[in-house]
PDB file of C-alpha atoms in Angstrom:
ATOM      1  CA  UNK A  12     -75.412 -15.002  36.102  1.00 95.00           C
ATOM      2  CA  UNK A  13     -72.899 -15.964  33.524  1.00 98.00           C
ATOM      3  CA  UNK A  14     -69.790 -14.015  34.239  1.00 98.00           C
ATOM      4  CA  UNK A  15     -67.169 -13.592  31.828  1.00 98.00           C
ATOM      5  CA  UNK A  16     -63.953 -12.108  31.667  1.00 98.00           C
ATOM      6  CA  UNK A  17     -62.872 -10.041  28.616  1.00 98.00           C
ATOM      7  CA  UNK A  18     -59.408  -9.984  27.443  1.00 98.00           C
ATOM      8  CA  UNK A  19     -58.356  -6.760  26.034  1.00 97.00           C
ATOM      9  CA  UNK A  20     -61.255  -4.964  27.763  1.00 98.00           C
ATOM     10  CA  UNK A  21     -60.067  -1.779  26.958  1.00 97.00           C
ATOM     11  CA  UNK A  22     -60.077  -1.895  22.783  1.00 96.00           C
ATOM     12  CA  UNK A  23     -63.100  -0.827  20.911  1.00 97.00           C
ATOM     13  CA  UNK A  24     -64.673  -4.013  20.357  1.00 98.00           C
ATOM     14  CA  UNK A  25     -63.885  -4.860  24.145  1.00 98.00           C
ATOM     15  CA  UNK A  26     -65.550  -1.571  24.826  1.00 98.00           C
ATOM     16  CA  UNK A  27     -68.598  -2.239  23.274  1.00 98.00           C
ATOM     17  CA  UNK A  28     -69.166  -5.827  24.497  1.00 98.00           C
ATOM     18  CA  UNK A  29     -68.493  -4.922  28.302  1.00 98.00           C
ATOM     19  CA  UNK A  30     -70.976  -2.653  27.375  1.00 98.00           C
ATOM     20  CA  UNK A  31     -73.814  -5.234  26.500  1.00 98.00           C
ATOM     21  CA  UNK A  32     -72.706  -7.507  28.794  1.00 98.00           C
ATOM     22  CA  UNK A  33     -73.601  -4.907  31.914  1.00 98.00           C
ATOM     23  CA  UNK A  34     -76.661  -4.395  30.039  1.00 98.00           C
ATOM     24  CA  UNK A  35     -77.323  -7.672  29.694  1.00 98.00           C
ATOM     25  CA  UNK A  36     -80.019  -9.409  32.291  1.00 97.00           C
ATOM     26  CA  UNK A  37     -78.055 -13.058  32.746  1.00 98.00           C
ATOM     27  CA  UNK A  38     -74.367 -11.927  32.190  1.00 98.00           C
ATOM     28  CA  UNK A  39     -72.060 -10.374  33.749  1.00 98.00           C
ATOM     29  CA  UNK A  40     -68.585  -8.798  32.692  1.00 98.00           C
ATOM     30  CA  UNK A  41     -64.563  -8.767  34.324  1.00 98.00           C
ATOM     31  CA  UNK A  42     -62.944  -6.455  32.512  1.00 98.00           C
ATOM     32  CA  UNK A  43     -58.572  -7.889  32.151  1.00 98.00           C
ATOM     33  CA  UNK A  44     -57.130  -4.259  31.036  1.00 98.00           C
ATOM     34  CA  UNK A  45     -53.625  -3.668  31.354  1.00 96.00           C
ATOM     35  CA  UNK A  46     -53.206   0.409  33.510  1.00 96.00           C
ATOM     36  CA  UNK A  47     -54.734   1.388  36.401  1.00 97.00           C
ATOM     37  CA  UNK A  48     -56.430   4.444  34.663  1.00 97.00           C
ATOM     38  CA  UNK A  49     -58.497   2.068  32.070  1.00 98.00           C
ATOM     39  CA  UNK A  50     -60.372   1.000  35.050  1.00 98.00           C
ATOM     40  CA  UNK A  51     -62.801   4.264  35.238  1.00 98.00           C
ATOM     41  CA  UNK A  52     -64.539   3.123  32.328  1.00 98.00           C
ATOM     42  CA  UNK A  53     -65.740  -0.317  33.448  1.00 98.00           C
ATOM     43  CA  UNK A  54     -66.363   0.864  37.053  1.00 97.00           C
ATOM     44  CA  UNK A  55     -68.789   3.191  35.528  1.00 98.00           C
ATOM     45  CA  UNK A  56     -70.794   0.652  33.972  1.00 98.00           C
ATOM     46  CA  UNK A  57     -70.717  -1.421  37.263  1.00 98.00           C
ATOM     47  CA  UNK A  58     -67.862  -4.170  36.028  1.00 98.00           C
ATOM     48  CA  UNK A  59     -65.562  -5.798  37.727  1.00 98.00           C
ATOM     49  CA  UNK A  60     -61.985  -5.059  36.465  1.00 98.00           C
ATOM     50  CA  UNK A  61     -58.575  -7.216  36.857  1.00 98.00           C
ATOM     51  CA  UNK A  62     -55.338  -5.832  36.581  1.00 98.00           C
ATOM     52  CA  UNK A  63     -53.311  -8.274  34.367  1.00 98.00           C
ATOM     53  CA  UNK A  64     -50.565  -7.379  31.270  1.00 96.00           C
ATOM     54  CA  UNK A  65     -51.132 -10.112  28.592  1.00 96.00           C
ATOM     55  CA  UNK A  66     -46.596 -10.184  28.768  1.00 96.00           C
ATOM     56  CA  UNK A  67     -46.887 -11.083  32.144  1.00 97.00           C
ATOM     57  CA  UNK A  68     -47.109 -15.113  33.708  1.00 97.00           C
ATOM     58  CA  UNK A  69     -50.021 -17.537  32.960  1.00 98.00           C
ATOM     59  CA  UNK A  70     -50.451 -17.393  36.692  1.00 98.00           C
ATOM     60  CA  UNK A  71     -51.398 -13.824  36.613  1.00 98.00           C
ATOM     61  CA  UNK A  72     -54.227 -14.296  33.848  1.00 98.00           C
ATOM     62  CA  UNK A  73     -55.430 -18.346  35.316  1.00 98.00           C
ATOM     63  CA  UNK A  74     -55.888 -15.773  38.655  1.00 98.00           C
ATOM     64  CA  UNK A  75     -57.986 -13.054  36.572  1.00 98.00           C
ATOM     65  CA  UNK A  76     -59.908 -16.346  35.108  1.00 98.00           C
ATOM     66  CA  UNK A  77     -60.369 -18.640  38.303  1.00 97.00           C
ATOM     67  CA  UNK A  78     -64.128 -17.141  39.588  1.00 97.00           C
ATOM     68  CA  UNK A  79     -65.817 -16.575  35.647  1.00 98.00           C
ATOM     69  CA  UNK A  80     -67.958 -18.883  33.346  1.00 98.00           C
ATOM     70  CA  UNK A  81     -66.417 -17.844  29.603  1.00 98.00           C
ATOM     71  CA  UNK A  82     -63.562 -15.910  28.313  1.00 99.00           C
ATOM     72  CA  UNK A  83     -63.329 -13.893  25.167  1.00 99.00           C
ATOM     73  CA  UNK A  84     -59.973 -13.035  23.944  1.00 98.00           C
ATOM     74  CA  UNK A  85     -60.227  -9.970  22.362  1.00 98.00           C
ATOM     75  CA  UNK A  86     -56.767  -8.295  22.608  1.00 97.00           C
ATOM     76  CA  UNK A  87     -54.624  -7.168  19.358  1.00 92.00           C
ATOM     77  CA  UNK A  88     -50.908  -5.583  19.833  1.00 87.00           C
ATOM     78  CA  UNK A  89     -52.636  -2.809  16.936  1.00 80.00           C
ATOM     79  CA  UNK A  90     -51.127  -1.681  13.584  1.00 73.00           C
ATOM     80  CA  UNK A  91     -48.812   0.711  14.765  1.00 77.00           C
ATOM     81  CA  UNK A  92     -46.301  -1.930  16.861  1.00 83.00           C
ATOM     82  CA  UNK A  93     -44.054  -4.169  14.823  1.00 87.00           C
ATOM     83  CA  UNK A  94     -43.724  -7.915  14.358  1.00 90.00           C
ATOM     84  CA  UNK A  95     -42.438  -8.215  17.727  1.00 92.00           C
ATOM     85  CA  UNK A  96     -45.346  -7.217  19.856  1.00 93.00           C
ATOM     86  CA  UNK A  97     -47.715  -9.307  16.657  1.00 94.00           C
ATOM     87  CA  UNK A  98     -46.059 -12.131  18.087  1.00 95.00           C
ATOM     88  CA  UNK A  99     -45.690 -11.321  22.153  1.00 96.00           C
ATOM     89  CA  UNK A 100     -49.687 -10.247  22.020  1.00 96.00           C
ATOM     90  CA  UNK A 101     -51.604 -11.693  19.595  1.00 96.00           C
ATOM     91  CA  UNK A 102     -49.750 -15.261  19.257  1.00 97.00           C
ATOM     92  CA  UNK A 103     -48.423 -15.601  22.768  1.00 98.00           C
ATOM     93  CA  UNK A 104     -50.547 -13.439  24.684  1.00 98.00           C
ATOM     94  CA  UNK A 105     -53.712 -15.641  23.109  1.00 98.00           C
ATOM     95  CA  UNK A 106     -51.952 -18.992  23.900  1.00 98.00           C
ATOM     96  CA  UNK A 107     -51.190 -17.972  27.595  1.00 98.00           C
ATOM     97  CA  UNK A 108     -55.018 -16.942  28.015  1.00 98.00           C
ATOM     98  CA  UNK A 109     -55.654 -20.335  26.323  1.00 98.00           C
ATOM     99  CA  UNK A 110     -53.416 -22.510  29.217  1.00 98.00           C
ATOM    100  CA  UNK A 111     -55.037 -20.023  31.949  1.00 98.00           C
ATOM    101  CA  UNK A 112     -58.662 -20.835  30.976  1.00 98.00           C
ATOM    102  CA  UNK A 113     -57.428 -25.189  30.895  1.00 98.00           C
ATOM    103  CA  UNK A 114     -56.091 -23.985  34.350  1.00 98.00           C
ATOM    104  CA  UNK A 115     -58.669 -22.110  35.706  1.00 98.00           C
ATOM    105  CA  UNK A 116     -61.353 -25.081  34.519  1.00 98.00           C
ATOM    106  CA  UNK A 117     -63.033 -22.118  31.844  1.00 98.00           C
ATOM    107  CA  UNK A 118     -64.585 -24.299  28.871  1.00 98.00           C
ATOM    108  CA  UNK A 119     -66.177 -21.433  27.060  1.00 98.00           C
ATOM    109  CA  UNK A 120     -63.733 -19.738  24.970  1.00 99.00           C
ATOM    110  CA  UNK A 121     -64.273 -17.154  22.415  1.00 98.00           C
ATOM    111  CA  UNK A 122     -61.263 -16.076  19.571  1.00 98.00           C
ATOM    112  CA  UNK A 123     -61.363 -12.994  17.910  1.00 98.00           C
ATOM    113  CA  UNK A 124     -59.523 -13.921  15.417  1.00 98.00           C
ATOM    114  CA  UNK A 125     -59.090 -12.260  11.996  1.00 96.00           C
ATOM    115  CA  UNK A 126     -60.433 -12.571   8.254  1.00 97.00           C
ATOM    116  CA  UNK A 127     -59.020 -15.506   7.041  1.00 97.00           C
ATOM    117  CA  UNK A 128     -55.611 -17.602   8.945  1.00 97.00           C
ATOM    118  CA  UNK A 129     -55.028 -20.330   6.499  1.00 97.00           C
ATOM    119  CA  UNK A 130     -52.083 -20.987   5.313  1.00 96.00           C
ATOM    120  CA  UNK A 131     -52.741 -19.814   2.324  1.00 97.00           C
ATOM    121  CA  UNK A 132     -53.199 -16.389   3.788  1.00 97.00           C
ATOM    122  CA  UNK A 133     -50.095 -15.981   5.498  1.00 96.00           C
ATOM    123  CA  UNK A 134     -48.521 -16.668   1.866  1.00 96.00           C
ATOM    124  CA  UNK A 135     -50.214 -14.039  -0.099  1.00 96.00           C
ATOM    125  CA  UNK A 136     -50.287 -11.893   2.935  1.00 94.00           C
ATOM    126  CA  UNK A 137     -47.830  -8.359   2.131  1.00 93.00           C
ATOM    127  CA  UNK A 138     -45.116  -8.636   4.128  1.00 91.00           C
ATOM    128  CA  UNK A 139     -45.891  -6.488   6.801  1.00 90.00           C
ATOM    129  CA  UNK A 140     -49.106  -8.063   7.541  1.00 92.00           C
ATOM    130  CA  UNK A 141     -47.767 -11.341   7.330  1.00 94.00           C
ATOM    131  CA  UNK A 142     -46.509 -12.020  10.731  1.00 94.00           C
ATOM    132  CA  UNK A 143     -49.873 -10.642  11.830  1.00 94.00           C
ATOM    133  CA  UNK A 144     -51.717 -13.555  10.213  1.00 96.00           C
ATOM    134  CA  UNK A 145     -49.151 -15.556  10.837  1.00 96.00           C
ATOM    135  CA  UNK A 146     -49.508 -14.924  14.490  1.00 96.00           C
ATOM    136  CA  UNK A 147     -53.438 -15.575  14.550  1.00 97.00           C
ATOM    137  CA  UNK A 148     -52.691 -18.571  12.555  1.00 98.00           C
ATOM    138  CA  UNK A 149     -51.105 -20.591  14.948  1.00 98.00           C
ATOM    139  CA  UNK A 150     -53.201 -19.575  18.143  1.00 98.00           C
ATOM    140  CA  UNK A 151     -56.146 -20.262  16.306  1.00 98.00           C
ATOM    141  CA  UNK A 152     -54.553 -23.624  15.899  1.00 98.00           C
ATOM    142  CA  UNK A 153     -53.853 -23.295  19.530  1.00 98.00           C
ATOM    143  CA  UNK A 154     -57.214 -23.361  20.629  1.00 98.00           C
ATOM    144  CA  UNK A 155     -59.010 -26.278  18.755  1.00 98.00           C
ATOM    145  CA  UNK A 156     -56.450 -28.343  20.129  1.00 98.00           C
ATOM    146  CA  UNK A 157     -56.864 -27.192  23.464  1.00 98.00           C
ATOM    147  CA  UNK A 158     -60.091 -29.104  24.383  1.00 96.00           C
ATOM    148  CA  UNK A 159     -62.144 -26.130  25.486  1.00 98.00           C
ATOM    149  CA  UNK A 160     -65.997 -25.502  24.491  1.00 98.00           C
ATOM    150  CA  UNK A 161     -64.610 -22.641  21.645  1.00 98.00           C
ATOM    151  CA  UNK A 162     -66.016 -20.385  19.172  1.00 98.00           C
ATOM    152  CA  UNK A 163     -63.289 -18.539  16.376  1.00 98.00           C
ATOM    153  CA  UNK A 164     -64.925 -15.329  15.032  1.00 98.00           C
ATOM    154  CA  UNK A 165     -63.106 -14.370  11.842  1.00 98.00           C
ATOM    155  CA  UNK A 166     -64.360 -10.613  11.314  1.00 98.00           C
ATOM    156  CA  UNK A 167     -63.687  -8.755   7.804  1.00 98.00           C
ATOM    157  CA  UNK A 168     -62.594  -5.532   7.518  1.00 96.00           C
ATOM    158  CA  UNK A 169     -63.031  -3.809  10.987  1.00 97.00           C
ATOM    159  CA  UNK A 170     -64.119  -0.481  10.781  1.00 97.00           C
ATOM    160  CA  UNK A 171     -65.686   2.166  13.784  1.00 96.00           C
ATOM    161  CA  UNK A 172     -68.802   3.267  11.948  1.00 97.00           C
ATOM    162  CA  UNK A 173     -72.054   2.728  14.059  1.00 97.00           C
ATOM    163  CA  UNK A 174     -72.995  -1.033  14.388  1.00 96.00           C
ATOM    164  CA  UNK A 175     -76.280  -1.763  12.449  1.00 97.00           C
ATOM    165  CA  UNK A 176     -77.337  -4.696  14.090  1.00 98.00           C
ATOM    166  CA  UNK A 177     -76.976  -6.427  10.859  1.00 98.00           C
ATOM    167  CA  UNK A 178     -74.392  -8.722   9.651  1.00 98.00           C
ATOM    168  CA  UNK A 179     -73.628 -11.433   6.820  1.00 98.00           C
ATOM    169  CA  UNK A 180     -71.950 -14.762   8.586  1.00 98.00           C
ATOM    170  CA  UNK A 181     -70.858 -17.923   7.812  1.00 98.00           C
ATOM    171  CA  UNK A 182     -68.124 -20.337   7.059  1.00 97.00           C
ATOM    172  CA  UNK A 183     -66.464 -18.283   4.403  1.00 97.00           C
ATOM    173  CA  UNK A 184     -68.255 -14.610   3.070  1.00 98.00           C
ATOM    174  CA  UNK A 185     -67.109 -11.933   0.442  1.00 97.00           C
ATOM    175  CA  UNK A 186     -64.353  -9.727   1.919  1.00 97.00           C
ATOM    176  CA  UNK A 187     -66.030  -6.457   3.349  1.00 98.00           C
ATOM    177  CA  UNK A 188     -65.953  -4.231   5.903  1.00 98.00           C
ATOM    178  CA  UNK A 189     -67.671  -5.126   9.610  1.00 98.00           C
ATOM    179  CA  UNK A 190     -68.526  -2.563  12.559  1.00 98.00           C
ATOM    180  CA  UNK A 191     -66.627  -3.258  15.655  1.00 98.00           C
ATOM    181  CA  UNK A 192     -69.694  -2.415  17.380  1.00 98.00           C
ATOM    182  CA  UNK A 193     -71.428  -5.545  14.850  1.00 98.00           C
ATOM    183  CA  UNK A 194     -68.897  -7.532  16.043  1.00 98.00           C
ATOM    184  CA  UNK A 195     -69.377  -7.237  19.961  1.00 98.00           C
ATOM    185  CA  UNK A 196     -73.084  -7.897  19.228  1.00 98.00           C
ATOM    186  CA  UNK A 197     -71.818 -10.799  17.392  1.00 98.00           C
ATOM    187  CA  UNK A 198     -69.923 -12.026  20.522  1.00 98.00           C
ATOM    188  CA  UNK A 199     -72.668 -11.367  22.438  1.00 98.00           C
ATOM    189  CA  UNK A 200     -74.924 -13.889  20.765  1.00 98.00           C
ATOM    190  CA  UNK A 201     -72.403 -16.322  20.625  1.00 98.00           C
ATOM    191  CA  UNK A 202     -72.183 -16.324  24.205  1.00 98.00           C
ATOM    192  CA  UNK A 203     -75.841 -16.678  24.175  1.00 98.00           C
ATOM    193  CA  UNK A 204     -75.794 -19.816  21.679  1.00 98.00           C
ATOM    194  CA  UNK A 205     -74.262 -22.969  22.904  1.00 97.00           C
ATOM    195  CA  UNK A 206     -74.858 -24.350  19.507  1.00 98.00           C
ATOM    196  CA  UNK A 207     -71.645 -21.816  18.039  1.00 98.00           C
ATOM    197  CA  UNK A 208     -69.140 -24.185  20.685  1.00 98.00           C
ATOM    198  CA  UNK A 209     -66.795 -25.760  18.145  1.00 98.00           C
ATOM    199  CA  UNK A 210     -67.708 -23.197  14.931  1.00 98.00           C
ATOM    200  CA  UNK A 211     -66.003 -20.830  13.439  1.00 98.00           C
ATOM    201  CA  UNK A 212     -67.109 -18.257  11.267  1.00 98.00           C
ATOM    202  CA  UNK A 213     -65.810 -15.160   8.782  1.00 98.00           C
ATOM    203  CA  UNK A 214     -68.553 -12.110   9.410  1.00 98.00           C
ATOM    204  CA  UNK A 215     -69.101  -8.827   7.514  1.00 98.00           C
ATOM    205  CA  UNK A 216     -71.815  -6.207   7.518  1.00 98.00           C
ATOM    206  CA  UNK A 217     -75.322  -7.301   5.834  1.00 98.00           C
ATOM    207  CA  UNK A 218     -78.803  -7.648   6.342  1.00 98.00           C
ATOM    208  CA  UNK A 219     -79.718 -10.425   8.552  1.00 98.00           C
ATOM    209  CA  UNK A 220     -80.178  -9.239  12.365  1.00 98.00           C
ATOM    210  CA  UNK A 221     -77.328 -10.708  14.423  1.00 98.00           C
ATOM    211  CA  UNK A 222     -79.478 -13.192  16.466  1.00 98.00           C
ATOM    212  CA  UNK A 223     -80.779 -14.574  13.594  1.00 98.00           C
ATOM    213  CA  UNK A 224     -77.111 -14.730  11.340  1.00 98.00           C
ATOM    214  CA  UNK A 225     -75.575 -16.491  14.496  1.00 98.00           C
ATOM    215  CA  UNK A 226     -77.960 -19.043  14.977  1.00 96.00           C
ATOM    216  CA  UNK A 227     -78.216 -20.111  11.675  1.00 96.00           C
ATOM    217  CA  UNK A 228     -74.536 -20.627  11.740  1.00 94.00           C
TER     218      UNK A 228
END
């Protein structure tokens, strides 16, 4: 069984891909959620569940990380917290995951990142989502210099609509909109395909079957 621990467990994509990872026959999930009372959830479906807050130490996340195979960072501070919690969860919080995986001897590493990081993004950004890109930016950066076996997801426009199995994928696509649901699938196969380790990818909704999209990648 490949066990892997899921960072930000309790958002919608982490949701759905603890989800498919219980129902999966050769994986296994740890859910890393931050209260107490997100635990019912995952203990419903059978997962294991670690009490960590992505603020706290390294220590407390290497811990969370020391007994799993891969870990998928999936966490996001949200759009309704300001620049300050941009850069405490989805810059710092992703970088501490990062040196607790290199700690806790976890190659397989999986980024949620978003759309498009270059730099040229963060420059025609607004300026209220700069700091957001800004923020994914550097821990993408982060984590190809980290020396773990990683994949960066880059998903368009997120959106909760029901996921259609279905995606478009590849280096760079047409901005669109993607299903969260799409993108746990996406994750899924990922974790399935060790030929994604070192790829990264934008991905939108479109009409080739996830399997297929990802290993063509």
């Amino acid at each position: 069984m490949v066990k892997v621990l899921v960072v930000g467990a309790n958002g919608q994509i982490g949701k759905h891909l603890v989800t498919l990872i219980q129902d999966h026959e050769k994986m296994e999930a740890k859910a890393m959620i931050r209260k107490q009372e997100q635990a019912s959830f995952f203990e419903e479906l059978g997962a294991e569940t670690a009490l960590v807050d992505l603020e706290g130490e390294i220590d407390d996340i290497t811990k969370a990380a020391e007994d799993v195979d891969a870990i998928v960072f999936t966490a996001g501070s949200g759009p309704k917290t300001g620049p300050d919690k941009t850069i405490l969860i989805d810059l710092d919080g992703a970088v501490k995951t990062i040196e607790a995986a290199k700690a806790a001897n976890v190659k397989r590493f999986i980024m949620i990142s978003s759309y498009d990081t270059t730099r040229k993004a963060i420059q025609e950004a607004s300026s209220s989502f700069a700091p957001y890109v800004a923020a994914k930016h550097y821990a993408d950066e982060w984590l190809r210099g980290a020396d773990l076996d990683y994949t960066i997801v880059h998903p368009g426009a997120l959106t909760n609509d029901a996921g259609t199995g279905k995606i478009e994928a590849a280096a760079t696509v047409e901005p669109s909109e993607v299903a969260r649901e799409n993108i746990a699938q996406v994750i899924l196969a990922c974790l399935e395909n060790d030929a994604t380790i070192g790829k990264e990818f934008q991905v939108v909704n479109g009409d080739t079957p996830v399997k297929e999209a990802i290993d063509s990648i």
